[in-house]
Coordinates of N, CA and C in Angstrom, one line a residue:
Chain A
G172 N -5.8 -24.3 -33.7 CA -4.7 -24.2 -32.7 C -5.3 -24.2 -31.3
Q173 N -4.4 -24.2 -30.3 CA -4.9 -24.2 -28.9 C -5.3 -22.8 -28.6
Q174 N -6.4 -22.6 -27.9 CA -6.9 -21.3 -27.5 C -7.3 -21.3 -26.1
V175 N -7.1 -20.1 -25.5 CA -7.5 -19.8 -24.2 C -8.4 -18.6 -24.2
M176 N -9.7 -18.8 -23.8 CA -10.6 -17.7 -23.8 C -10.7 -17.1 -22.4
Q177 N -10.8 -15.8 -22.4 CA -10.8 -15.0 -21.2 C -12.0 -14.0 -21.2
I178 N -12.7 -14.0 -20.1 CA -13.9 -13.1 -19.9 C -13.9 -12.5 -18.5
P179 N -14.5 -11.3 -18.4 CA -14.9 -10.4 -19.5 C -13.7 -9.7 -20.1
Q180 N -14.0 -9.0 -21.2 CA -13.0 -8.2 -21.8 C -12.7 -7.0 -21.1
Y181 N -13.7 -6.4 -20.5 CA -13.6 -5.2 -19.7 C -14.5 -5.3 -18.4
Q182 N -14.0 -4.6 -17.4 CA -14.8 -4.6 -16.2 C -14.6 -3.2 -15.5
H183 N -15.7 -2.5 -15.2 CA -15.6 -1.3 -14.4 C -16.2 -1.6 -13.1
V184 N -15.5 -1.3 -12.0 CA -16.0 -1.5 -10.7 C -15.8 -0.2 -9.8
Q185 N -16.6 -0.1 -8.8 CA -16.4 0.9 -7.8 C -15.3 0.4 -6.8
E186 N -14.4 1.3 -6.4 CA -13.4 1.0 -5.4 C -14.1 0.3 -4.2
G187 N -13.5 -0.8 -3.9 CA -14.1 -1.6 -2.7 C -14.9 -2.8 -3.2
E188 N -15.3 -2.8 -4.4 CA -16.1 -3.9 -5.0 C -15.1 -5.0 -5.3
D189 N -15.6 -6.3 -5.4 CA -14.8 -7.4 -5.9 C -14.8 -7.5 -7.4
F190 N -13.8 -8.2 -7.9 CA -13.6 -8.4 -9.3 C -13.2 -9.8 -9.6
T191 N -13.7 -10.4 -10.6 CA -13.2 -11.8 -11.0 C -13.1 -11.8 -12.6
T192 N -12.0 -12.5 -13.0 CA -11.8 -12.7 -14.4 C -11.6 -14.2 -14.6
Y193 N -12.1 -14.8 -15.7 CA -12.1 -16.2 -15.9 C -11.4 -16.6 -17.2
C194 N -10.8 -17.7 -17.2 CA -10.1 -18.3 -18.4 C -10.6 -19.7 -18.6
N195 N -10.8 -20.0 -19.8 CA -11.3 -21.4 -20.2 C -10.5 -21.9 -21.4
S196 N -10.2 -23.2 -21.3 CA -9.6 -23.9 -22.5 C -10.5 -25.1 -22.8
S197 N -10.5 -25.5 -24.1 CA -11.3 -26.7 -24.5 C -10.5 -27.9 -24.2
T198 N -9.2 -27.8 -24.0 CA -8.3 -29.0 -23.7 C -7.6 -28.8 -22.4
T199 N -7.2 -29.9 -21.8 CA -6.5 -29.8 -20.5 C -5.2 -29.1 -20.6
L200 N -5.0 -28.3 -19.6 CA -3.8 -27.5 -19.5 C -2.8 -28.2 -18.6
S201 N -1.5 -28.0 -18.9 CA -0.5 -28.5 -18.0 C -0.3 -27.5 -16.8
N202 N -0.5 -26.3 -17.1 CA -0.3 -25.2 -16.1 C -1.0 -24.0 -16.6
I203 N -1.2 -23.0 -15.7 CA -1.7 -21.7 -16.1 C -0.9 -20.6 -15.3
Q204 N -0.6 -19.6 -16.0 CA 0.0 -18.4 -15.3 C -0.9 -17.2 -15.5
W205 N -0.7 -16.3 -14.5 CA -1.4 -15.0 -14.6 C -0.4 -13.9 -14.6
Y206 N -0.7 -12.9 -15.4 CA 0.1 -11.7 -15.5 C -0.7 -10.4 -15.4
K207 N -0.1 -9.4 -14.9 CA -0.8 -8.1 -14.8 C 0.0 -7.0 -15.6
Q208 N -0.7 -6.3 -16.4 CA -0.1 -5.2 -17.2 C -0.7 -3.9 -16.8
R209 N 0.0 -3.0 -16.2 CA -0.5 -1.7 -15.8 C -0.6 -0.9 -17.1
P210 N -1.4 0.1 -17.1 CA -1.6 1.0 -18.3 C -0.2 1.6 -18.7
G211 N 0.1 1.4 -20.0 CA 1.4 1.9 -20.5 C 2.6 1.0 -20.1
G212 N 2.4 -0.1 -19.5 CA 3.5 -0.9 -19.0 C 3.6 -2.2 -19.7
H213 N 4.3 -3.1 -19.1 CA 4.5 -4.4 -19.7 C 3.9 -5.5 -18.8
P214 N 3.6 -6.7 -19.3 CA 3.1 -7.7 -18.4 C 4.1 -8.2 -17.4
V215 N 3.6 -8.4 -16.2 CA 4.4 -8.8 -15.1 C 3.8 -10.0 -14.5
F216 N 4.6 -11.0 -14.3 CA 4.2 -12.3 -13.7 C 3.6 -12.2 -12.3
L217 N 2.4 -12.8 -12.1 CA 1.8 -12.9 -10.8 C 2.0 -14.2 -10.1
I218 N 1.6 -15.3 -10.9 CA 1.6 -16.6 -10.2 C 1.5 -17.7 -11.3
Q219 N 1.8 -18.9 -10.9 CA 1.6 -20.1 -11.7 C 0.9 -21.1 -10.9
L220 N -0.1 -21.8 -11.5 CA -0.8 -22.9 -10.9 C -0.6 -24.1 -11.7
V221 N -0.4 -25.2 -11.1 CA 0.0 -26.5 -11.7 C -0.9 -27.6 -11.4
K222 N -1.4 -27.7 -10.2 CA -2.1 -28.8 -9.7 C -3.6 -28.6 -9.9
S223 N -4.3 -29.7 -10.1 CA -5.8 -29.7 -10.3 C -6.4 -29.2 -9.0
G224 N -7.3 -28.3 -9.1 CA -8.0 -27.8 -7.9 C -7.2 -26.8 -7.1
E225 N -6.0 -26.4 -7.5 CA -5.1 -25.6 -6.7 C -5.7 -24.2 -6.5
V226 N -5.5 -23.7 -5.3 CA -5.9 -22.4 -4.9 C -4.8 -21.7 -4.3
K227 N -4.4 -20.5 -4.7 CA -3.3 -19.7 -4.1 C -3.8 -18.3 -3.9
K228 N -3.3 -17.8 -2.8 CA -3.6 -16.4 -2.5 C -2.4 -15.5 -2.4
Q229 N -2.6 -14.3 -2.8 CA -1.6 -13.2 -2.6 C -2.4 -12.0 -2.1
K230 N -2.4 -11.8 -0.9 CA -3.1 -10.7 -0.2 C -4.5 -10.7 -0.7
R231 N -5.0 -9.7 -1.4 CA -6.4 -9.7 -1.8 C -6.7 -10.5 -3.1
L232 N -5.7 -11.1 -3.7 CA -5.9 -11.8 -4.9 C -5.9 -13.3 -4.6
T233 N -7.0 -14.0 -5.2 CA -7.1 -15.4 -5.1 C -7.2 -16.0 -6.5
F234 N -6.3 -17.0 -6.7 CA -6.2 -17.7 -8.0 C -6.6 -19.1 -7.8
Q235 N -7.4 -19.6 -8.8 CA -7.9 -21.0 -8.7 C -7.6 -21.7 -10.0
F236 N -7.4 -23.0 -10.0 CA -7.2 -23.8 -11.1 C -8.2 -24.9 -11.0
G237 N -9.0 -25.1 -12.1 CA -10.1 -26.0 -12.0 C -9.7 -27.5 -11.8
E238 N -10.7 -28.3 -11.3 CA -10.4 -29.7 -11.1 C -10.0 -30.4 -12.4
A239 N -10.6 -30.0 -13.5 CA -10.3 -30.6 -14.8 C -9.1 -30.0 -15.5
K240 N -8.5 -28.9 -14.8 CA -7.4 -28.2 -15.4 C -7.7 -27.6 -16.8
K241 N -9.0 -27.2 -16.9 CA -9.4 -26.5 -18.2 C -9.8 -25.1 -17.9
N242 N -9.9 -24.7 -16.7 CA -10.3 -23.3 -16.4 C -9.6 -22.8 -15.2
S243 N -9.6 -21.5 -15.1 CA -8.9 -20.8 -14.0 C -9.6 -19.5 -13.8
S244 N -9.4 -19.0 -12.6 CA -10.0 -17.7 -12.2 C -9.1 -16.9 -11.3
L245 N -9.2 -15.6 -11.5 CA -8.5 -14.6 -10.6 C -9.5 -13.7 -9.9
H246 N -9.6 -13.7 -8.6 CA -10.6 -12.9 -7.9 C -9.8 -11.9 -7.0
I247 N -10.2 -10.7 -7.1 CA -9.7 -9.6 -6.3 C -10.8 -9.1 -5.3
T248 N -10.5 -9.2 -4.1 CA -11.4 -8.7 -3.0 C -11.1 -7.3 -2.7
A249 N -12.2 -6.5 -2.7 CA -12.1 -5.1 -2.3 C -11.1 -4.4 -3.1
T250 N -11.4 -4.2 -4.4 CA -10.5 -3.6 -5.3 C -10.0 -2.2 -4.8
Q251 N -8.8 -1.8 -5.2 CA -8.2 -0.5 -5.0 C -7.8 0.1 -6.3
T252 N -7.6 1.4 -6.3 CA -7.2 2.0 -7.6 C -5.9 1.5 -8.1
T253 N -5.1 0.9 -7.2 CA -3.8 0.3 -7.7 C -4.0 -1.0 -8.4
D254 N -5.2 -1.5 -8.4 CA -5.4 -2.8 -9.1 C -5.7 -2.5 -10.6
V255 N -5.9 -1.3 -11.0 CA -6.1 -1.0 -12.4 C -5.1 -1.6 -13.3
G256 N -5.6 -2.1 -14.4 CA -4.7 -2.7 -15.4 C -5.4 -3.8 -16.2
T257 N -4.6 -4.5 -17.0 CA -5.2 -5.7 -17.7 C -4.5 -6.9 -17.2
Y258 N -5.4 -7.9 -16.9 CA -5.0 -9.2 -16.3 C -5.1 -10.2 -17.4
F259 N -4.0 -10.9 -17.6 CA -3.9 -12.0 -18.6 C -3.7 -13.3 -18.0
C260 N -4.4 -14.3 -18.5 CA -4.0 -15.7 -18.2 C -3.2 -16.2 -19.3
A261 N -2.4 -17.2 -19.1 CA -1.6 -17.9 -20.1 C -1.5 -19.3 -19.8
G262 N -2.0 -20.1 -20.7 CA -2.1 -21.6 -20.5 C -1.0 -22.3 -21.2
G263 N -0.5 -23.3 -20.5 CA 0.5 -24.2 -21.1 C -0.2 -25.5 -21.5
F264 N 0.2 -26.0 -22.6 CA -0.5 -27.2 -23.1 C 0.5 -28.4 -23.2
W265 N 0.0 -29.6 -22.9 CA 0.9 -30.8 -22.9 C 1.4 -31.0 -24.3
G266 N 2.7 -31.3 -24.4 CA 3.3 -31.5 -25.7 C 3.8 -30.3 -26.4
A267 N 3.6 -29.2 -25.8 CA 4.0 -27.9 -26.4 C 5.2 -27.3 -25.7
G268 N 6.0 -28.1 -25.0 CA 7.2 -27.6 -24.4 C 6.8 -26.6 -23.3
N269 N 7.5 -25.5 -23.3 CA 7.1 -24.4 -22.3 C 6.3 -23.3 -23.0
M270 N 5.6 -23.7 -24.1 CA 4.9 -22.6 -24.8 C 3.7 -22.2 -24.0
L271 N 3.4 -21.0 -24.0 CA 2.2 -20.5 -23.4 C 1.3 -19.8 -24.4
T272 N 0.0 -20.0 -24.2 CA -1.0 -19.4 -25.1 C -1.8 -18.4 -24.2
F273 N -1.8 -17.1 -24.6 CA -2.4 -16.1 -23.7 C -3.8 -15.9 -24.1
G274 N -4.6 -15.6 -23.0 CA -6.0 -15.2 -23.2 C -6.0 -13.8 -23.7
G275 N -7.2 -13.3 -24.1 CA -7.2 -11.9 -24.6 C -7.1 -10.8 -23.5
G276 N -7.2 -11.2 -22.3 CA -7.0 -10.2 -21.2 C -8.3 -9.6 -20.7
T277 N -8.4 -9.2 -19.5 CA -9.5 -8.5 -18.9 C -9.0 -7.2 -18.4
R278 N -9.5 -6.1 -19.0 CA -9.1 -4.8 -18.5 C -9.9 -4.3 -17.4
L279 N -9.3 -4.1 -16.2 CA -10.0 -3.6 -15.0 C -9.9 -2.1 -14.8
M280 N -11.0 -1.5 -14.7 CA -11.0 -0.1 -14.3 C -11.7 0.1 -13.0
V281 N -11.1 0.9 -12.1 CA -11.6 1.1 -10.8 C -11.9 2.6 -10.5
K282 N -13.2 2.8 -10.2 CA -13.6 4.2 -9.9 C -13.4 4.5 -8.4
P283 N -12.7 5.6 -8.1 CA -12.4 5.9 -6.7 C -13.6 6.4 -6.0
Chain B
D246 N 18.7 -0.7 -13.9 CA 18.6 -1.0 -15.3 C 17.6 -2.2 -15.5
A247 N 16.9 -2.2 -16.7 CA 16.0 -3.2 -16.9 C 16.7 -4.5 -17.3
D248 N 16.2 -5.7 -16.9 CA 16.8 -6.9 -17.2 C 16.6 -7.3 -18.7
V249 N 15.5 -6.9 -19.3 CA 15.2 -7.1 -20.7 C 15.0 -5.8 -21.3
T250 N 15.8 -5.4 -22.2 CA 15.8 -4.1 -22.8 C 15.5 -4.1 -24.3
Q251 N 14.5 -3.3 -24.7 CA 14.1 -3.3 -26.1 C 14.4 -1.9 -26.7
T252 N 14.9 -1.9 -28.0 CA 15.1 -0.7 -28.7 C 14.6 -0.9 -30.1
P253 N 14.0 0.2 -30.7 CA 13.6 1.4 -30.1 C 12.3 1.2 -29.3
R254 N 12.0 2.2 -28.5 CA 10.7 2.1 -27.7 C 9.6 2.5 -28.5
N255 N 9.8 3.4 -29.4 CA 8.8 3.9 -30.3 C 9.4 4.1 -31.7
R256 N 8.6 3.8 -32.7 CA 9.1 4.0 -34.1 C 7.9 4.2 -35.0
I257 N 8.0 5.2 -35.8 CA 7.0 5.5 -36.9 C 7.8 5.3 -38.2
T258 N 7.2 4.5 -39.1 CA 7.8 4.2 -40.4 C 6.8 4.2 -41.5
K259 N 7.2 4.0 -42.7 CA 6.3 4.0 -43.8 C 6.2 2.6 -44.4
T260 N 5.1 2.3 -45.1 CA 4.9 1.1 -45.7 C 6.1 0.7 -46.7
G261 N 6.5 -0.5 -46.6 CA 7.6 -1.0 -47.4 C 9.0 -0.9 -46.8
K262 N 9.1 -0.1 -45.7 CA 10.4 0.0 -45.1 C 10.8 -1.2 -44.3
R263 N 12.1 -1.5 -44.2 CA 12.6 -2.6 -43.3 C 12.8 -2.0 -41.9
I264 N 12.3 -2.8 -41.0 CA 12.5 -2.3 -39.6 C 13.1 -3.4 -38.7
M265 N 13.9 -3.1 -37.8 CA 14.5 -4.1 -36.9 C 14.2 -3.6 -35.5
L266 N 13.7 -4.5 -34.7 CA 13.5 -4.3 -33.2 C 14.5 -5.1 -32.5
E267 N 15.2 -4.6 -31.6 CA 16.2 -5.3 -30.9 C 15.9 -5.6 -29.4
C268 N 16.4 -6.7 -28.9 CA 16.1 -7.1 -27.6 C 17.4 -7.6 -27.0
S269 N 17.8 -7.2 -25.8 CA 18.9 -7.7 -25.1 C 18.5 -8.0 -23.7
Q270 N 19.1 -9.0 -23.1 CA 18.8 -9.4 -21.7 C 20.0 -9.7 -20.9
T271 N 19.9 -9.4 -19.6 CA 21.0 -9.7 -18.7 C 20.6 -10.8 -17.7
K272 N 19.5 -11.5 -17.9 CA 19.0 -12.5 -17.0 C 19.7 -13.9 -17.2
G273 N 20.4 -14.0 -18.3 CA 21.1 -15.3 -18.5 C 20.2 -16.4 -18.9
H274 N 19.0 -16.1 -19.4 CA 18.0 -17.1 -19.8 C 18.3 -17.5 -21.2
D275 N 18.1 -18.8 -21.5 CA 18.3 -19.3 -22.9 C 17.1 -19.0 -23.7
R276 N 15.9 -19.1 -23.2 CA 14.7 -19.0 -24.0 C 14.3 -17.5 -24.1
M277 N 14.1 -17.1 -25.4 CA 13.6 -15.8 -25.7 C 12.5 -15.8 -26.6
Y278 N 11.6 -14.8 -26.5 CA 10.3 -14.7 -27.3 C 10.1 -13.3 -27.8
W279 N 9.4 -13.3 -28.9 CA 8.8 -12.1 -29.4 C 7.3 -12.2 -29.5
Y280 N 6.6 -11.3 -28.9 CA 5.1 -11.2 -28.9 C 4.7 -9.9 -29.5
R281 N 3.4 -10.0 -30.1 CA 2.8 -8.8 -30.6 C 1.5 -8.7 -29.8
Q282 N 1.2 -7.4 -29.4 CA 0.0 -7.1 -28.6 C -0.9 -6.1 -29.4
D283 N -2.1 -6.6 -29.7 CA -3.1 -5.7 -30.2 C -4.3 -5.6 -29.2
P284 N -5.0 -4.5 -29.2 CA -6.1 -4.4 -28.2 C -7.1 -5.5 -28.3
G285 N -7.4 -6.1 -27.2 CA -8.4 -7.2 -27.1 C -7.9 -8.5 -27.6
L286 N -6.7 -8.6 -28.1 CA -6.2 -9.9 -28.6 C -5.2 -10.5 -27.8
G287 N -4.9 -10.0 -26.7 CA -3.9 -10.5 -25.8 C -2.5 -10.4 -26.5
L288 N -1.7 -11.4 -26.2 CA -0.3 -11.5 -26.7 C -0.2 -12.7 -27.7
Q289 N 0.2 -12.4 -28.9 CA 0.4 -13.4 -29.9 C 1.8 -13.7 -30.1
L290 N 2.2 -14.9 -30.1 CA 3.6 -15.3 -30.3 C 4.1 -15.2 -31.8
I291 N 5.1 -14.5 -32.0 CA 5.7 -14.3 -33.4 C 6.8 -15.4 -33.6
Y292 N 7.8 -15.4 -32.8 CA 8.9 -16.3 -32.9 C 9.4 -16.6 -31.5
Y293 N 10.1 -17.7 -31.4 CA 10.8 -18.0 -30.1 C 12.0 -18.8 -30.4
S294 N 12.9 -18.7 -29.4 CA 14.2 -19.3 -29.5 C 14.6 -19.9 -28.2
F295 N 15.0 -21.2 -28.3 CA 15.4 -21.9 -27.1 C 16.9 -21.8 -26.8
D296 N 17.6 -21.6 -27.8 CA 19.0 -21.2 -27.7 C 19.5 -20.6 -29.0
V297 N 20.8 -20.3 -29.1 CA 21.3 -19.6 -30.3 C 21.0 -20.3 -31.6
K298 N 21.0 -21.7 -31.5 CA 20.8 -22.5 -32.8 C 19.4 -23.0 -33.0
D299 N 18.5 -22.6 -32.1 CA 17.2 -23.2 -32.1 C 16.2 -22.0 -32.2
I300 N 15.6 -21.8 -33.4 CA 14.7 -20.7 -33.6 C 13.4 -21.3 -34.2
N301 N 12.2 -20.9 -33.7 CA 11.0 -21.5 -34.2 C 9.9 -20.4 -34.4
K302 N 9.1 -20.8 -35.4 CA 8.0 -19.9 -35.7 C 6.9 -20.0 -34.6
G303 N 6.2 -18.9 -34.4 CA 5.1 -18.9 -33.5 C 3.8 -18.9 -34.3
E304 N 2.7 -18.3 -33.6 CA 1.4 -18.3 -34.2 C 1.3 -17.4 -35.5
I305 N 2.0 -16.3 -35.4 CA 1.8 -15.3 -36.5 C 3.2 -14.8 -37.1
S306 N 4.0 -15.7 -37.6 CA 5.3 -15.4 -38.1 C 5.4 -14.8 -39.5
D307 N 4.3 -14.9 -40.2 CA 4.3 -14.4 -41.6 C 4.6 -12.9 -41.6
G308 N 5.6 -12.5 -42.4 CA 6.0 -11.1 -42.5 C 7.0 -10.6 -41.5
Y309 N 7.5 -11.6 -40.7 CA 8.5 -11.3 -39.7 C 9.7 -12.3 -39.9
S310 N 10.8 -11.9 -39.4 CA 12.0 -12.8 -39.3 C 12.7 -12.4 -38.0
V311 N 13.6 -13.3 -37.6 CA 14.3 -13.1 -36.3 C 15.8 -13.5 -36.5
S312 N 16.6 -13.0 -35.6 CA 18.0 -13.4 -35.5 C 18.4 -13.5 -34.1
R313 N 19.0 -14.6 -33.7 CA 19.5 -14.8 -32.3 C 21.0 -14.6 -32.4
Q314 N 21.5 -13.4 -32.2 CA 22.9 -13.2 -32.4 C 23.8 -13.7 -31.3
A315 N 23.2 -13.9 -30.1 CA 24.0 -14.4 -28.9 C 22.9 -14.8 -27.9
Q316 N 23.3 -15.4 -26.8 CA 22.3 -15.8 -25.8 C 21.6 -14.6 -25.4
A317 N 22.2 -13.5 -25.3 CA 21.6 -12.3 -24.7 C 20.8 -11.4 -25.7
K318 N 20.9 -11.7 -27.0 CA 20.3 -10.8 -28.0 C 19.4 -11.6 -29.0
F319 N 18.2 -11.0 -29.2 CA 17.2 -11.6 -30.1 C 16.5 -10.5 -30.8
S320 N 16.7 -10.4 -32.1 CA 16.2 -9.3 -32.9 C 15.0 -9.7 -33.8
L321 N 14.0 -8.8 -33.9 CA 12.9 -9.1 -34.8 C 12.9 -8.1 -36.0
S322 N 12.8 -8.6 -37.2 CA 12.8 -7.8 -38.4 C 11.5 -7.9 -39.1
L323 N 11.1 -6.7 -39.6 CA 10.0 -6.7 -40.6 C 10.6 -6.3 -41.9
E324 N 10.6 -7.2 -42.9 CA 11.4 -6.9 -44.1 C 10.8 -5.8 -44.9
S325 N 9.4 -5.8 -44.9 CA 8.7 -4.8 -45.7 C 7.5 -4.5 -44.9
A326 N 7.5 -3.5 -44.1 CA 6.5 -3.2 -43.1 C 5.2 -2.8 -43.9
I327 N 4.0 -3.2 -43.3 CA 2.7 -2.9 -43.8 C 1.9 -2.3 -42.6
P328 N 0.9 -1.5 -42.9 CA 0.1 -0.9 -41.8 C -0.5 -1.8 -40.8
N329 N -0.9 -3.1 -41.2 CA -1.5 -3.9 -40.2 C -0.5 -4.6 -39.3
Q330 N 0.8 -4.2 -39.4 CA 1.8 -4.6 -38.5 C 2.0 -3.5 -37.4
T331 N 1.2 -2.5 -37.5 CA 1.2 -1.5 -36.4 C 0.7 -2.2 -35.1
A332 N 1.5 -2.1 -34.1 CA 1.2 -2.8 -32.8 C 2.3 -2.5 -31.8
L333 N 2.0 -3.1 -30.6 CA 3.0 -3.0 -29.6 C 3.7 -4.4 -29.5
Y334 N 5.0 -4.4 -29.6 CA 5.8 -5.6 -29.6 C 6.6 -5.8 -28.3
F335 N 6.5 -7.0 -27.8 CA 7.2 -7.3 -26.6 C 8.2 -8.4 -26.8
C336 N 9.4 -8.2 -26.2 CA 10.4 -9.3 -26.1 C 10.3 -9.9 -24.7
A337 N 10.5 -11.2 -24.6 CA 10.5 -11.8 -23.2 C 11.5 -12.9 -23.1
T338 N 11.9 -13.1 -21.9 CA 12.8 -14.3 -21.6 C 12.0 -15.2 -20.7
M339 N 12.4 -16.4 -20.6 CA 11.8 -17.4 -19.7 C 12.8 -18.0 -18.8
A340 N 12.4 -18.0 -17.5 CA 13.2 -18.7 -16.5 C 13.0 -20.2 -16.7
G341 N 14.0 -20.9 -17.0 CA 13.9 -22.3 -17.2 C 13.3 -23.1 -16.1
A342 N 13.6 -22.7 -14.9 CA 13.2 -23.5 -13.7 C 11.7 -23.3 -13.4
T343 N 11.2 -22.1 -13.6 CA 9.9 -21.8 -13.2 C 8.9 -21.6 -14.3
G344 N 9.4 -21.3 -15.5 CA 8.5 -21.0 -16.7 C 8.0 -19.6 -16.7
E345 N 8.4 -18.8 -15.8 CA 8.0 -17.4 -15.7 C 8.6 -16.6 -16.8
L346 N 7.7 -15.8 -17.5 CA 8.2 -14.9 -18.5 C 8.5 -13.5 -17.9
F347 N 9.7 -13.0 -18.4 CA 10.1 -11.6 -18.0 C 10.0 -10.8 -19.3
F348 N 9.2 -9.7 -19.3 CA 9.0 -8.9 -20.5 C 9.8 -7.7 -20.5
G349 N 10.2 -7.3 -21.7 CA 10.8 -5.9 -21.9 C 9.7 -4.9 -21.8
E350 N 10.1 -3.6 -21.9 CA 9.2 -2.5 -21.8 C 8.3 -2.3 -23.0
G351 N 8.6 -3.0 -24.1 CA 7.8 -2.9 -25.3 C 8.3 -1.9 -26.3
S352 N 8.0 -2.2 -27.6 CA 8.4 -1.3 -28.7 C 7.1 -1.0 -29.5
R353 N 6.7 0.2 -29.5 CA 5.5 0.6 -30.2 C 5.8 1.0 -31.6
L354 N 5.3 0.2 -32.6 CA 5.6 0.5 -34.0 C 4.3 0.9 -34.7
T355 N 4.5 2.0 -35.4 CA 3.4 2.5 -36.3 C 3.9 2.5 -37.7
V356 N 3.1 1.9 -38.6 CA 3.4 1.8 -40.0 C 2.4 2.6 -40.7
L357 N 2.8 3.7 -41.4 CA 1.9 4.6 -42.1 C 1.7 4.1 -43.6

């Protein structure tokens, strides 16, 4: 089946350091979405990328979609304790309707 | 009030028991989903429904069944629960225009 691999699984950073999580697919994606799940919470939509090479920013968060539409990244500049949580990517595949395949998530822990 | 409501939020049951998890939404979305979350495995799709008459199996449907009673209600059943079905279950709806998923608060199920 279609898979989306996400690394790293865990990341500990000192507050103020940067953080990046990566997603990869062996096949071309139609789109990719990113979600954040706070500890004890539910996933919340952050953004969707559709175009090849697309870059979008939300304050300290930068999202990229690769030129081949097989990979994506989420970069957080100068992490804060409020960034703590698990970040998931979810890839859409051509011919699969609006079905999304989730990566395993990256759990971010921030030391104050 | 939450747009996507799941009940119960927590349930402990015994092996062999029948369990039903309920989901209702006020977002008016046609598409509804049931996901299972296990640590490190992301979100795995159990079943999805594009409307009341359209129900489909996801990646891990074995041992589960669903019922779409109305546009707003989508229930997940475990006919005979087993310990490896211990997990966090999420219901979600999808906005047709954007493809964004809206998750409920989750139902934590423990099967002893």
